[in-house]
Amino acid sequence: MGKSPKHYVVKKGRKPGMYENWYGPGGAEEQVRGYPGAWYKSFTTRKKAEAWLLDAGTREKCESSKKSSVETPESEHGTEDSPNRRVIIYTDGSSRGNPGPGGYGVVILDGGKRKELARGYRLTTNNRMELMACIAALESVKKPSTVVLYTDSSYVANGINLGWAKKWRAHGWMRTHGEPAMNADLWDRLLTLCENHSVRFVWVRGHAGNTDNERCDKLALAASSTGEQAIDEGYERHNIKGRRMTLTENPHPTLQNE
């Protein structure tokens, strides 16, 4: 038998109510993340969830009791210092021209900390920037963690979730007989990083009102058009002949903290 679905109740948050999903656009996590004094719990049955939502005195009862039969999202998903903590990542990548100047943007939510990454490249493709966003994000998570990574790239999400990338790697980075897989250098890096963490890739629709996804889009666009542009050696080495390549840019992505 599969696990029973959980029901999440937000009593104090951006939009109080009952939710069937914790993560994802419109989920309970969005309603409480960073909200001062947020108040929420998870339940194994809808009946219990509805009862808790309607009980005005529940908070006082729960706070006065050290033991509770109700499981909370905090205990389920861990805290920043917990070995089972869950890191939330949003990524986006883009290029102007495809190929053309490009960039990626990343938002990382780790416990109570928020970090943003961005970097621009002088010549690359949209798919490579989508992959680079995931790579940069996972490389910044130093300890093995449970990660939920949101991407609006079906190329990335399907490549991982449908097993395409692992299949290509198993066949020497060939899609079919005689047809090489594109962006093998980046896929190889991403698969290695996924082996260091427990990563779940979740596709989200771009430009659909998801605050952190849209923030990543702005970071990527800004990085592609401003500042010093790095060289995407993997792309230029295989697509531009006769060009001498030197990497003089800062190898570390722009780091922004909030």
CSV table of C-alpha atoms in Angstrom, one decimal:
chain,number,residue,atom,x,y,z
A,1,MET,CA,0.0,0.0,0.0
A,2,GLY,CA,1.2,3.5,-0.7
A,3,LYS,CA,1.5,6.2,1.8
A,4,SER,CA,-1.7,8.1,2.7
A,5,PRO,CA,-1.7,11.7,1.4
A,6,LYS,CA,-1.2,14.4,4.0
A,7,HIS,CA,-3.3,17.5,4.6
A,8,TYR,CA,-1.6,20.7,5.6
A,9,VAL,CA,-3.4,23.4,7.6
A,10,VAL,CA,-2.2,27.0,7.7
A,11,LYS,CA,-3.8,29.0,10.5
A,12,LYS,CA,-1.5,32.0,10.3
A,13,GLY,CA,0.3,32.8,7.1
A,14,ARG,CA,-0.1,34.6,3.8
A,15,LYS,CA,-3.3,32.7,2.9
A,16,PRO,CA,-4.7,30.6,5.8
A,17,GLY,CA,-6.6,27.4,4.9
A,18,MET,CA,-6.1,23.7,4.1
A,19,TYR,CA,-3.7,22.5,1.5
A,20,GLU,CA,-3.1,19.1,-0.1
A,21,ASN,CA,0.6,19.9,-1.1
A,22,TRP,CA,3.4,21.2,1.1
A,23,TYR,CA,5.8,22.2,-1.7
A,24,GLY,CA,5.1,23.7,-5.1
A,25,PRO,CA,3.2,26.7,-6.5
A,26,GLY,CA,0.3,27.4,-4.2
A,27,GLY,CA,1.4,24.9,-1.6
A,28,ALA,CA,1.3,25.4,2.1
A,29,GLU,CA,5.1,26.0,2.3
A,30,GLU,CA,4.7,29.2,0.2
A,31,GLN,CA,2.1,30.5,2.7
A,32,VAL,CA,4.4,30.2,5.8
A,33,ARG,CA,8.0,30.6,4.5
A,34,GLY,CA,9.4,33.7,6.1
A,35,TYR,CA,6.1,34.7,7.6
A,36,PRO,CA,6.5,36.0,11.1
A,37,GLY,CA,4.8,33.8,13.7
A,38,ALA,CA,3.5,31.4,11.0
A,39,TRP,CA,1.3,28.7,12.5
A,40,TYR,CA,0.7,25.4,10.6
A,41,LYS,CA,0.5,21.6,11.0
A,42,SER,CA,0.1,18.5,9.0
A,43,PHE,CA,-2.4,15.7,9.4
A,44,THR,CA,-2.9,12.2,8.1
A,45,THR,CA,-6.7,12.6,7.6
A,46,ARG,CA,-8.8,15.4,6.2
A,47,LYS,CA,-11.2,15.1,9.2
A,48,LYS,CA,-8.5,15.9,11.7
A,49,ALA,CA,-7.2,18.7,9.6
A,50,GLU,CA,-10.6,20.3,9.4
A,51,ALA,CA,-11.2,19.9,13.1
A,52,TRP,CA,-7.9,21.6,13.9
A,53,LEU,CA,-8.6,24.4,11.4
A,54,LEU,CA,-11.9,25.2,13.1
A,55,ASP,CA,-10.7,24.8,16.7
A,56,ALA,CA,-9.9,28.3,17.9
A,57,GLY,CA,-8.3,27.0,21.1
A,58,THR,CA,-6.0,24.5,19.5
A,59,ARG,CA,-2.9,26.6,19.7
A,60,GLU,CA,-3.1,27.1,23.5
A,61,LYS,CA,-3.7,23.4,23.9
A,62,CYS,CA,-0.8,22.3,21.8
A,63,GLU,CA,1.7,24.8,23.3
A,64,SER,CA,0.8,23.6,26.8
A,65,SER,CA,1.4,20.0,25.9
A,66,LYS,CA,4.9,18.5,25.3
A,67,LYS,CA,3.5,15.6,23.3
A,68,SER,CA,1.2,15.8,20.4
A,69,SER,CA,-0.2,13.2,18.0
A,70,VAL,CA,-0.1,15.7,15.2
A,71,GLU,CA,3.0,15.7,13.0
A,72,THR,CA,4.3,19.1,12.0
A,73,PRO,CA,5.9,20.1,8.7
A,74,GLU,CA,9.0,21.1,10.6
A,75,SER,CA,9.6,17.6,12.0
A,76,GLU,CA,8.8,16.1,8.6
A,77,HIS,CA,11.1,18.2,6.6
A,78,GLY,CA,13.8,19.0,9.1
A,79,THR,CA,15.6,22.1,10.2
A,80,GLU,CA,18.7,23.9,9.1
A,81,ASP,CA,20.9,22.0,11.6
A,82,SER,CA,19.1,18.6,11.2
A,83,PRO,CA,20.9,15.9,9.1
A,84,ASN,CA,17.5,15.5,7.4
A,85,ARG,CA,17.0,19.1,6.7
A,86,ARG,CA,15.4,20.0,3.3
A,87,VAL,CA,16.8,22.7,1.1
A,88,ILE,CA,14.6,24.4,-1.4
A,89,ILE,CA,16.1,25.6,-4.7
A,90,TYR,CA,14.6,27.6,-7.6
A,91,THR,CA,16.6,27.9,-10.8
A,92,ASP,CA,16.3,29.5,-14.2
A,93,GLY,CA,18.5,30.0,-17.2
A,94,SER,CA,18.2,31.8,-20.5
A,95,SER,CA,20.2,33.1,-23.5
A,96,ARG,CA,19.6,35.9,-25.9
A,97,GLY,CA,19.8,34.4,-29.4
A,98,ASN,CA,20.2,30.7,-28.5
A,99,PRO,CA,23.1,30.6,-29.0
A,100,GLY,CA,24.0,34.0,-27.7
A,101,PRO,CA,24.9,35.8,-24.4
A,102,GLY,CA,23.3,33.9,-21.5
A,103,GLY,CA,23.0,33.7,-17.8
A,104,TYR,CA,21.5,31.8,-14.9
A,105,GLY,CA,19.8,32.7,-11.7
A,106,VAL,CA,19.3,30.7,-8.5
A,107,VAL,CA,17.4,31.2,-5.2
A,108,ILE,CA,18.3,28.9,-2.3
A,109,LEU,CA,16.2,28.6,0.8
A,110,ASP,CA,18.1,26.7,3.5
A,111,GLY,CA,16.4,26.9,6.9
A,112,GLY,CA,16.0,30.6,7.7
A,113,LYS,CA,18.7,31.6,5.2
A,114,ARG,CA,18.2,32.8,1.7
A,115,LYS,CA,20.9,33.0,-1.0
A,116,GLU,CA,20.9,34.1,-4.6
A,117,LEU,CA,23.4,33.2,-7.3
A,118,ALA,CA,23.8,34.6,-10.8
A,119,ARG,CA,26.4,34.4,-13.6
A,120,GLY,CA,26.5,35.5,-17.2
A,121,TYR,CA,28.3,33.9,-20.2
A,122,ARG,CA,29.3,35.5,-23.5
A,123,LEU,CA,28.1,32.7,-25.7
A,124,THR,CA,25.9,29.7,-24.7
A,125,THR,CA,22.5,28.2,-25.1
A,126,ASN,CA,19.3,28.3,-23.1
A,127,ASN,CA,19.5,24.6,-22.2
A,128,ARG,CA,23.1,24.9,-21.0
A,129,MET,CA,22.1,27.8,-18.7
A,130,GLU,CA,19.2,25.8,-17.3
A,131,LEU,CA,21.7,23.0,-16.5
A,132,MET,CA,24.3,25.4,-15.1
A,133,ALA,CA,21.8,26.9,-12.8
A,134,CYS,CA,21.1,23.5,-11.2
A,135,ILE,CA,24.8,22.7,-11.0
A,136,ALA,CA,25.7,26.0,-9.4
A,137,ALA,CA,22.9,25.6,-6.9
A,138,LEU,CA,23.8,22.1,-5.9
A,139,GLU,CA,27.5,22.9,-5.7
A,140,SER,CA,26.7,25.6,-3.1
A,141,VAL,CA,25.0,23.1,-0.8
A,142,LYS,CA,28.1,21.8,1.0
A,143,LYS,CA,26.6,19.2,3.2
A,144,PRO,CA,24.6,16.1,1.9
A,145,SER,CA,21.0,17.3,2.0
A,146,THR,CA,17.5,16.5,0.9
A,147,VAL,CA,16.9,19.0,-1.9
A,148,VAL,CA,13.7,20.0,-3.7
A,149,LEU,CA,14.8,21.8,-6.9
A,150,TYR,CA,12.2,23.7,-8.9
A,151,THR,CA,12.9,24.3,-12.6
A,152,ASP,CA,10.7,25.6,-15.4
A,153,SER,CA,12.8,23.6,-17.9
A,154,SER,CA,11.1,20.5,-19.1
A,155,TYR,CA,14.5,19.5,-20.7
A,156,VAL,CA,16.1,19.4,-17.2
A,157,ALA,CA,13.2,17.9,-15.3
A,158,ASN,CA,12.5,15.2,-17.9
A,159,GLY,CA,16.2,14.5,-18.3
A,160,ILE,CA,16.4,13.6,-14.6
A,161,ASN,CA,13.0,12.3,-13.7
A,162,LEU,CA,12.5,10.1,-16.8
A,163,GLY,CA,16.0,8.8,-16.6
A,164,TRP,CA,17.2,10.2,-19.9
A,165,ALA,CA,20.5,11.5,-18.6
A,166,LYS,CA,21.4,8.3,-16.8
A,167,LYS,CA,20.6,6.3,-20.0
A,168,TRP,CA,22.8,8.6,-22.1
A,169,ARG,CA,25.7,8.2,-19.6
A,170,ALA,CA,25.3,4.4,-19.6
A,171,HIS,CA,25.6,4.4,-23.4
A,172,GLY,CA,28.7,6.6,-23.5
A,173,TRP,CA,26.7,9.8,-23.9
A,174,MET,CA,24.9,8.7,-27.0
A,175,ARG,CA,21.2,9.3,-27.4
A,176,THR,CA,20.9,6.7,-30.2
A,177,HIS,CA,23.4,4.8,-32.3
A,178,GLY,CA,25.4,7.5,-34.0
A,179,GLU,CA,23.7,10.5,-32.3
A,180,PRO,CA,25.6,12.0,-29.3
A,181,ALA,CA,23.7,13.5,-26.4
A,182,MET,CA,23.9,17.3,-26.2
A,183,ASN,CA,25.5,19.0,-23.2
A,184,ALA,CA,27.1,15.8,-21.9
A,185,ASP,CA,29.7,17.7,-20.0
A,186,LEU,CA,27.0,19.5,-17.9
A,187,TRP,CA,24.7,16.4,-17.5
A,188,ASP,CA,27.7,14.5,-16.2
A,189,ARG,CA,28.4,17.2,-13.6
A,190,LEU,CA,24.7,17.3,-12.6
A,191,LEU,CA,24.3,13.6,-12.2
A,192,THR,CA,27.4,13.5,-10.0
A,193,LEU,CA,26.0,16.2,-7.7
A,194,CYS,CA,22.7,14.4,-7.5
A,195,GLU,CA,24.6,11.4,-6.2
A,196,ASN,CA,25.9,13.5,-3.3
A,197,HIS,CA,22.4,14.7,-2.3
A,198,SER,CA,18.9,13.4,-2.3
A,199,VAL,CA,17.4,15.6,-5.0
A,200,ARG,CA,13.8,15.8,-6.3
A,201,PHE,CA,13.3,17.8,-9.4
A,202,VAL,CA,9.9,19.5,-9.8
A,203,TRP,CA,8.8,21.2,-13.0
A,204,VAL,CA,7.0,24.5,-12.6
A,205,ARG,CA,5.4,26.7,-15.3
A,206,GLY,CA,7.5,29.7,-16.0
A,207,HIS,CA,6.1,33.3,-15.8
A,208,ALA,CA,3.1,32.0,-13.9
A,209,GLY,CA,3.3,34.1,-10.8
A,210,ASN,CA,5.8,32.0,-8.8
A,211,THR,CA,7.7,34.6,-6.9
A,212,ASP,CA,11.0,32.8,-6.6
A,213,ASN,CA,10.9,31.4,-10.1
A,214,GLU,CA,10.4,34.9,-11.5
A,215,ARG,CA,13.2,36.2,-9.3
A,216,CYS,CA,15.5,33.6,-10.9
A,217,ASP,CA,14.4,34.8,-14.3
A,218,LYS,CA,15.3,38.4,-13.5
A,219,LEU,CA,18.7,37.3,-12.2
A,220,ALA,CA,19.4,35.3,-15.3
A,221,LEU,CA,18.4,38.1,-17.7
A,222,ALA,CA,20.5,40.6,-15.8
A,223,ALA,CA,23.5,38.4,-15.7
A,224,SER,CA,23.3,37.8,-19.4
A,225,SER,CA,23.4,41.5,-20.3
A,226,THR,CA,25.5,43.1,-17.6
A,227,GLY,CA,28.9,42.7,-15.9
A,228,GLU,CA,31.9,40.6,-17.0
A,229,GLN,CA,30.9,37.6,-19.1
A,230,ALA,CA,32.4,34.2,-18.5
A,231,ILE,CA,33.3,31.7,-21.2
A,232,ASP,CA,31.2,28.6,-21.5
A,233,GLU,CA,34.2,26.5,-22.5
A,234,GLY,CA,32.1,23.3,-23.0
A,235,TYR,CA,30.0,25.1,-25.6
A,236,GLU,CA,32.7,27.1,-27.4
A,237,ARG,CA,35.2,24.2,-27.5
A,238,HIS,CA,32.8,22.1,-29.5
A,239,ASN,CA,31.0,24.8,-31.5
A,240,ILE,CA,33.6,27.4,-32.4
A,241,LYS,CA,36.7,26.3,-34.3
A,242,GLY,CA,39.9,28.3,-34.5
A,243,ARG,CA,39.2,30.5,-31.5
A,244,ARG,CA,41.8,30.6,-28.8
A,245,MET,CA,40.1,30.4,-25.5
A,246,THR,CA,41.3,31.9,-22.2
A,247,LEU,CA,39.3,32.0,-19.0
A,248,THR,CA,40.1,35.3,-17.4
A,249,GLU,CA,36.8,35.9,-15.6
A,250,ASN,CA,36.2,35.3,-11.9
A,251,PRO,CA,35.4,31.6,-11.7
A,252,HIS,CA,32.9,32.1,-8.8
A,253,PRO,CA,29.3,33.2,-9.5
A,254,THR,CA,28.0,36.5,-8.2
A,255,LEU,CA,26.7,35.9,-4.7
A,256,GLN,CA,23.9,37.9,-3.3
A,257,ASN,CA,22.5,37.6,0.2
A,258,GLU,CA,19.2,38.8,1.7
